[in-house]
Coordinates of N, CA and C in Angstrom, one line a residue:
M1 N 0.8 -1.2 0.0 CA 0.0 0.0 0.0 C 0.9 1.2 0.0
N2 N 0.6 2.2 -0.9 CA 1.3 3.4 -0.9 C 0.7 4.4 0.1
L3 N 1.4 4.7 1.1 CA 0.8 5.6 2.2 C 0.6 7.0 1.7
L4 N 1.2 7.4 0.7 CA 1.1 8.8 0.2 C 0.1 8.9 -1.0
A5 N -0.5 7.9 -1.4 CA -1.4 7.9 -2.5 C -2.7 8.7 -2.1
T6 N -3.3 9.4 -3.0 CA -4.5 10.1 -2.7 C -5.7 9.6 -3.4
E7 N -5.7 8.4 -3.8 CA -6.8 7.8 -4.4 C -8.0 7.6 -3.4
S8 N -9.2 7.8 -3.9 CA -10.3 7.7 -3.0 C -10.8 6.3 -2.9
F9 N -11.4 6.0 -1.7 CA -11.9 4.6 -1.5 C -13.3 4.4 -2.1
S10 N -14.1 5.4 -2.0 CA -15.5 5.4 -2.5 C -16.0 6.7 -2.9
S11 N -17.2 6.8 -3.4 CA -17.8 8.1 -3.8 C -18.0 9.0 -2.7
C12 N -18.1 8.5 -1.4 CA -18.3 9.3 -0.3 C -17.0 9.7 0.4
S13 N -15.9 9.6 -0.2 CA -14.6 9.8 0.4 C -14.4 11.3 0.7
S14 N -13.6 11.6 1.7 CA -13.3 12.9 2.1 C -12.3 13.5 1.0
S15 N -11.9 14.7 1.1 CA -11.0 15.3 0.2 C -9.6 14.8 0.4
S16 N -8.8 14.9 -0.6 CA -7.4 14.4 -0.5 C -6.6 15.1 0.6
V17 N -6.9 16.4 0.9 CA -6.3 17.1 1.9 C -6.6 16.5 3.3
D18 N -7.8 16.1 3.5 CA -8.2 15.5 4.7 C -7.6 14.1 4.8
D19 N -7.5 13.4 3.7 CA -6.8 12.1 3.7 C -5.4 12.2 4.0
D20 N -4.7 13.2 3.4 CA -3.3 13.4 3.7 C -3.1 13.8 5.2
F21 N -3.9 14.6 5.8 CA -3.8 15.0 7.2 C -4.0 13.7 8.1
L22 N -5.0 12.9 7.8 CA -5.2 11.7 8.5 C -4.1 10.7 8.4
I23 N -3.5 10.5 7.2 CA -2.4 9.6 7.0 C -1.2 10.1 7.8
R24 N -0.9 11.4 7.7 CA 0.3 11.9 8.4 C 0.1 11.8 9.9
N25 N -1.1 12.0 10.4 CA -1.4 11.9 11.9 C -1.2 10.5 12.3
I26 N -1.7 9.5 11.6 CA -1.5 8.1 11.9 C 0.0 7.7 11.9
L27 N 0.7 8.2 10.9 CA 2.1 7.8 10.8 C 2.9 8.4 11.9
L28 N 2.6 9.6 12.4 CA 3.3 10.3 13.5 C 3.0 9.7 14.8
T29 N 1.8 9.1 15.0 CA 1.4 8.6 16.3 C 1.5 7.1 16.4
H30 N 1.9 6.4 15.2 CA 2.0 5.0 15.2 C 3.2 4.5 16.0
D31 N 3.0 3.5 16.8 CA 4.0 2.9 17.6 C 4.0 1.4 17.3
P32 N 4.9 1.0 16.3 CA 4.9 -0.4 15.9 C 5.2 -1.4 17.0
D33 N 4.5 -2.5 17.0 CA 4.7 -3.6 18.0 C 4.8 -4.9 17.3
G34 N 5.0 -5.0 16.0 CA 5.3 -6.2 15.4 C 4.0 -6.9 14.8
R35 N 2.8 -6.4 15.1 CA 1.6 -7.0 14.6 C 1.3 -6.3 13.2
H36 N 0.6 -7.0 12.4 CA 0.2 -6.5 11.1 C -1.3 -6.5 10.9
L37 N -1.8 -5.4 10.5 CA -3.2 -5.2 10.3 C -3.4 -4.6 8.9
D38 N -4.4 -5.2 8.1 CA -4.7 -4.6 6.8 C -5.5 -3.3 7.0
S39 N -4.8 -2.2 7.1 CA -5.4 -1.0 7.4 C -6.3 -0.5 6.3
E40 N -5.9 -0.8 5.1 CA -6.7 -0.3 3.9 C -8.1 -0.9 4.0
L41 N -8.2 -2.2 4.3 CA -9.5 -2.9 4.5 C -10.3 -2.3 5.6
L42 N -9.6 -2.1 6.7 CA -10.3 -1.5 7.9 C -10.8 -0.1 7.6
L43 N -10.0 0.7 6.9 CA -10.4 2.1 6.6 C -11.6 2.1 5.6
R44 N -11.5 1.2 4.6 CA -12.6 1.1 3.7 C -13.9 0.7 4.4
A45 N -13.9 -0.3 5.3 CA -15.1 -0.7 6.0 C -15.6 0.4 6.8
T46 N -14.7 1.1 7.5 CA -15.2 2.3 8.4 C -15.8 3.4 7.5
E47 N -15.1 3.7 6.4 CA -15.7 4.7 5.5 C -17.0 4.3 4.9
N48 N -17.2 3.0 4.5 CA -18.5 2.6 4.0 C -19.6 2.7 5.0
I49 N -19.2 2.3 6.3 CA -20.2 2.4 7.4 C -20.6 3.9 7.6
M50 N -19.6 4.8 7.6 CA -19.9 6.2 7.8 C -20.7 6.8 6.7
C51 N -20.4 6.4 5.5 CA -21.1 6.9 4.3 C -22.5 6.4 4.3
Y52 N -22.7 5.1 4.6 CA -24.1 4.6 4.7 C -24.9 5.2 5.8
A53 N -24.3 5.5 7.0 CA -24.9 6.1 8.1 C -25.3 7.5 7.9
T54 N -24.6 8.2 7.1 CA -24.9 9.6 6.8 C -25.8 9.8 5.7
T55 N -26.1 8.8 4.9 CA -27.0 8.9 3.7 C -28.4 8.4 4.1
L56 N -28.6 7.8 5.3 CA -29.9 7.3 5.7 C -30.7 8.5 6.1
D57 N -32.0 8.5 5.7 CA -32.9 9.5 6.1 C -33.9 9.0 7.1

C-alpha cells in the first residue's frame, strides 16, 4: 500500500487534503509492535459504514 497515495476509496470519500492529514497523523502517532493489520481494508469498512450512516434519512 502506498501511504502517500491520494486515491479515494469510494464516492463518499473525504478530500485528499483530509486524507493526507489523517495519514500523516496516523504515521506520526503509530508505535509499531510487530503486529500486522490490513489498514486499507479497515479504513474502507469504516468509510463505507460512515457513508451509509450519513445517507440514511
